[in-house]
Short mmCIF file of C-alpha atoms and ligand atoms in Angstrom, two decimals:
data_model
loop_
_atom_site.label_atom_id
_atom_site.label_comp_id
_atom_site.label_asym_id
_atom_site.label_seq_id
_atom_site.Cartn_x
_atom_site.Cartn_y
_atom_site.Cartn_z
CA MET A 1 103.40 121.37 93.12
CA GLU A 2 106.55 123.34 93.90
CA TYR A 3 105.65 123.29 97.66
CA LEU A 4 106.68 119.80 98.37
CA PHE A 5 110.16 120.55 96.67
CA ASP A 6 110.05 124.01 99.56
CA GLY A 7 109.10 121.37 102.34
CA VAL A 8 112.12 119.03 101.52
CA ARG A 9 113.98 122.16 101.30
CA GLU A 10 112.60 123.03 104.15
CA PHE A 11 113.22 120.10 106.57
CA ASN A 12 116.63 119.47 105.07
CA THR A 13 117.44 123.08 106.60
CA LYS A 14 116.07 123.12 110.24
CA ASP A 15 113.00 120.30 111.19
CA TYR A 16 116.77 117.13 109.77
CA LEU A 17 119.13 119.64 111.28
CA GLU A 18 116.57 119.43 114.95
CA TYR A 19 116.91 115.68 114.49
CA LYS A 20 120.39 114.53 113.37
CA ASN A 21 121.14 112.56 115.88
CA LEU A 22 118.54 110.69 115.78
CA PHE A 23 118.34 110.48 112.55
CA ARG A 24 121.84 108.85 112.80
CA ASN A 25 120.84 106.64 115.43
CA LEU A 26 117.93 105.69 113.38
CA SER A 27 119.44 105.32 109.92
CA ARG A 28 120.57 101.25 110.21
CA ARG A 29 117.40 100.15 112.27
CA GLN A 30 113.82 100.51 113.44
CA ALA A 31 112.40 99.24 116.63
CA PRO A 32 109.44 101.28 116.85
CA HIS A 33 106.70 100.25 119.89
CA THR A 34 103.72 100.63 118.28
CA LEU A 35 102.12 99.38 115.21
CA PHE A 36 99.07 102.65 114.01
CA ILE A 37 96.77 101.50 111.49
CA GLY A 38 95.35 104.30 110.69
CA CYS A 39 92.67 106.70 107.80
CA SER A 40 94.14 107.83 105.15
CA ASP A 41 92.47 110.69 104.99
CA SER A 42 94.74 113.98 105.95
CA ARG A 43 93.76 114.94 108.25
CA VAL A 44 94.74 112.30 110.63
CA VAL A 45 98.42 112.77 111.61
CA PRO A 46 99.60 109.87 113.53
CA ASN A 47 103.16 111.37 115.13
CA LEU A 48 101.17 114.96 115.04
CA ILE A 49 98.38 112.88 117.65
CA THR A 50 100.62 111.23 119.60
CA LYS A 51 103.62 113.32 119.85
CA THR A 52 106.52 109.89 118.45
CA LEU A 53 108.85 110.76 116.68
CA PRO A 54 110.58 108.63 113.92
CA GLY A 55 111.03 105.31 114.39
CA GLU A 56 108.47 104.90 117.08
CA LEU A 57 105.58 104.44 114.94
CA PHE A 58 105.38 101.80 112.55
CA VAL A 59 102.02 102.67 110.36
CA ILE A 60 99.68 101.48 108.16
CA ARG A 61 96.58 103.75 105.99
CA ASN A 62 93.66 102.95 104.24
CA ILE A 63 91.17 104.15 103.52
CA ALA A 64 88.25 103.85 107.52
CA ASN A 65 91.70 102.50 108.62
CA ILE A 66 90.68 98.83 108.19
CA VAL A 67 92.03 95.25 109.32
CA PRO A 68 91.04 92.45 107.09
CA TYR A 69 90.15 89.29 108.92
CA TYR A 70 92.82 86.74 109.00
CA ARG A 71 91.19 84.96 105.96
CA GLN A 72 90.90 87.58 103.38
CA SER A 73 94.34 89.05 104.55
CA GLU A 74 95.85 87.01 101.07
CA GLU A 75 93.28 89.18 99.19
CA TYR A 76 94.28 92.15 101.46
CA LEU A 77 97.89 91.95 100.99
CA ALA A 78 99.35 95.47 102.01
CA THR A 79 97.45 95.68 104.66
CA THR A 80 98.50 91.97 106.35
CA ALA A 81 101.28 91.51 105.56
CA ALA A 82 102.04 95.05 107.28
CA ILE A 83 100.63 93.93 110.25
CA GLU A 84 102.28 90.30 110.41
CA TYR A 85 106.04 92.73 109.93
CA ALA A 86 105.33 94.62 112.44
CA VAL A 87 104.23 92.31 114.64
CA LYS A 88 106.76 89.18 113.46
CA ALA A 89 110.06 91.10 112.65
CA LEU A 90 109.09 94.11 114.79
CA GLN A 91 107.83 92.89 117.95
CA VAL A 92 105.98 95.91 118.91
CA GLU A 93 104.16 96.35 122.01
CA ASN A 94 101.08 97.69 121.23
CA ILE A 95 98.67 97.56 118.09
CA LEU A 96 96.73 100.86 118.11
CA ILE A 97 93.40 101.19 116.25
CA CYS A 98 92.59 105.25 115.22
CA GLY A 99 88.85 105.87 113.55
CA HIS A 100 88.38 109.29 113.31
CA SER A 101 85.52 111.94 112.79
CA ASN A 102 84.18 112.83 109.54
CA CYS A 103 85.16 109.84 107.75
CA GLY A 104 84.65 109.42 104.56
CA GLY A 105 84.67 105.92 104.21
CA CYS A 106 82.87 105.20 107.07
CA LYS A 107 80.11 107.93 105.72
CA ALA A 108 80.65 105.37 101.68
CA LEU A 109 79.30 102.26 103.89
CA PHE A 110 75.94 104.30 103.58
CA ALA A 111 76.17 105.93 100.19
CA ASP A 112 73.99 105.21 97.12
CA THR A 113 75.49 102.28 94.85
CA SER A 114 75.69 104.47 91.40
CA LEU A 115 78.14 106.73 93.94
CA THR A 116 80.29 103.51 95.14
CA SER A 117 80.21 101.83 91.01
CA GLU A 118 82.23 104.50 90.26
CA LEU A 119 84.88 103.45 92.85
CA PRO A 120 85.08 100.10 92.15
CA HIS A 121 88.15 99.23 94.00
CA THR A 122 86.96 101.31 97.32
CA LYS A 123 83.65 99.95 97.24
CA LYS A 124 84.89 96.63 97.37
CA TRP A 125 87.57 97.78 99.95
CA LEU A 126 84.24 99.11 102.17
CA GLU A 127 82.82 95.41 102.51
CA LEU A 128 85.35 94.61 104.61
CA ALA A 129 83.10 97.35 106.93
CA GLU A 130 80.16 95.84 105.51
CA ARG A 131 79.29 94.26 109.61
CA VAL A 132 79.31 97.57 111.23
CA LYS A 133 77.08 98.73 108.44
CA GLN A 134 74.96 96.03 109.80
CA LYS A 135 75.17 96.36 112.94
CA VAL A 136 74.78 100.76 112.69
CA LEU A 137 71.45 100.06 110.81
CA SER A 138 69.57 97.67 113.58
CA GLU A 139 70.27 100.54 115.78
CA HIS A 140 68.15 102.30 113.86
CA ILE A 141 69.58 106.03 114.87
CA GLU A 142 67.51 109.20 112.77
CA ASP A 143 69.70 111.67 113.89
CA GLU A 144 73.09 111.82 111.08
CA LEU A 145 75.19 113.49 113.04
CA GLU A 146 75.43 110.59 115.53
CA ARG A 147 74.98 107.32 113.13
CA GLU A 148 77.73 109.15 112.22
CA TRP A 149 79.77 109.16 115.20
CA LYS A 150 78.49 105.61 115.83
CA THR A 151 79.65 103.91 113.48
CA GLU A 152 82.80 105.49 113.17
CA GLN A 153 83.22 104.19 116.76
CA LEU A 154 82.18 100.48 116.06
CA ASN A 155 84.49 100.10 113.49
CA VAL A 156 87.11 100.88 115.88
CA VAL A 157 86.07 98.32 118.02
CA GLU A 158 84.79 95.61 115.17
CA GLN A 159 88.63 96.27 113.31
CA MET A 160 90.45 95.76 117.14
CA ASN A 161 88.61 92.19 116.67
CA HIS A 162 89.29 91.68 113.49
CA LEU A 163 92.80 91.69 114.94
CA ILE A 164 91.98 88.79 117.23
CA THR A 165 91.24 86.55 114.17
CA TYR A 166 95.40 86.09 113.36
CA PRO A 167 96.43 83.53 115.34
CA TYR A 168 100.16 84.77 116.15
CA ILE A 169 98.79 87.99 117.36
CA LYS A 170 95.33 86.25 119.77
CA GLU A 171 98.53 84.23 121.78
CA LYS A 172 100.61 87.17 122.53
CA TYR A 173 97.62 89.07 123.29
CA ARG A 174 96.76 85.73 125.11
CA LYS A 175 100.22 86.11 127.12
CA LYS A 176 100.07 89.72 127.31
CA GLU A 177 103.01 90.02 125.30
CA ILE A 178 100.83 92.85 123.01
CA ASN A 179 98.32 95.74 124.08
CA ILE A 180 95.19 96.29 121.33
CA LEU A 181 93.71 99.77 121.96
CA GLY A 182 91.34 101.64 119.75
CA TRP A 183 91.19 105.37 119.35
CA TYR A 184 89.31 107.62 118.40
CA TYR A 185 90.23 110.94 116.72
CA HIS A 186 88.02 114.38 117.04
CA ILE A 187 88.95 116.36 114.02
CA GLU A 188 87.40 119.79 115.31
CA SER A 189 88.41 119.77 118.60
CA GLY A 190 91.61 117.25 118.89
CA ASP A 191 90.54 115.37 121.05
CA VAL A 192 91.77 111.97 121.50
CA PHE A 193 88.87 109.11 123.35
CA ASN A 194 90.78 105.79 124.27
CA TYR A 195 88.16 102.25 123.96
CA GLN A 196 87.54 101.31 127.55
CA PRO A 197 86.18 97.01 126.60
CA GLU A 198 85.41 96.43 130.58
CA GLU A 199 83.22 99.48 129.62
CA LYS A 200 82.36 99.42 125.82
CA ARG A 201 82.80 102.77 125.06
CA PHE A 202 85.49 105.34 124.55
CA VAL A 203 86.25 107.82 127.20
CA LYS A 204 88.61 111.29 126.78
CA ILE A 205 92.41 111.21 126.72
CA THR A 206 92.72 114.06 129.27
ZN1 LIG B 301 88.31 108.10 107.46
#
């Protein structure tokens, strides 16, 4: 546990000093340009992969980077309140859904129920991605790895669609006042793929 305290000491004596002016400027206000919705997975580090600084990203992280449907928003307030605040109060320009390789949440969609019964809240949460599971199952993919990445990528697209069920996002999106992006982060290679809606595929950012 001591490494956590050591981390603060190092932050105070090194990193904080490097960005002292930035922290001063941000001390009473924030104006992030992007709402980043990513997985809680410890290997997905939003500021690292986007090379952004404090003040730039408003971040929501949950298991499998899920956006509940608007009609279910009362049930999942932690996520839906943060979306509401980012879009309506902070007026972000972009919403970015970022999925990733080897996602435990996506894998758990296909886990047998005896496994997930030990995790009732996780199980209920993942029901929000049931459509993704059904779509993948309908493709009868034999290869496990292929099914894995298909699930993770389809899940990103599905959550982008869920965002449009929010009337205040739909309105802004229609007026081109907000961008909705879908990314797929490959942990091992560091590659990030951007979803191209016209081509319906993810294209590596180079
Ligand atoms: Zn994940």
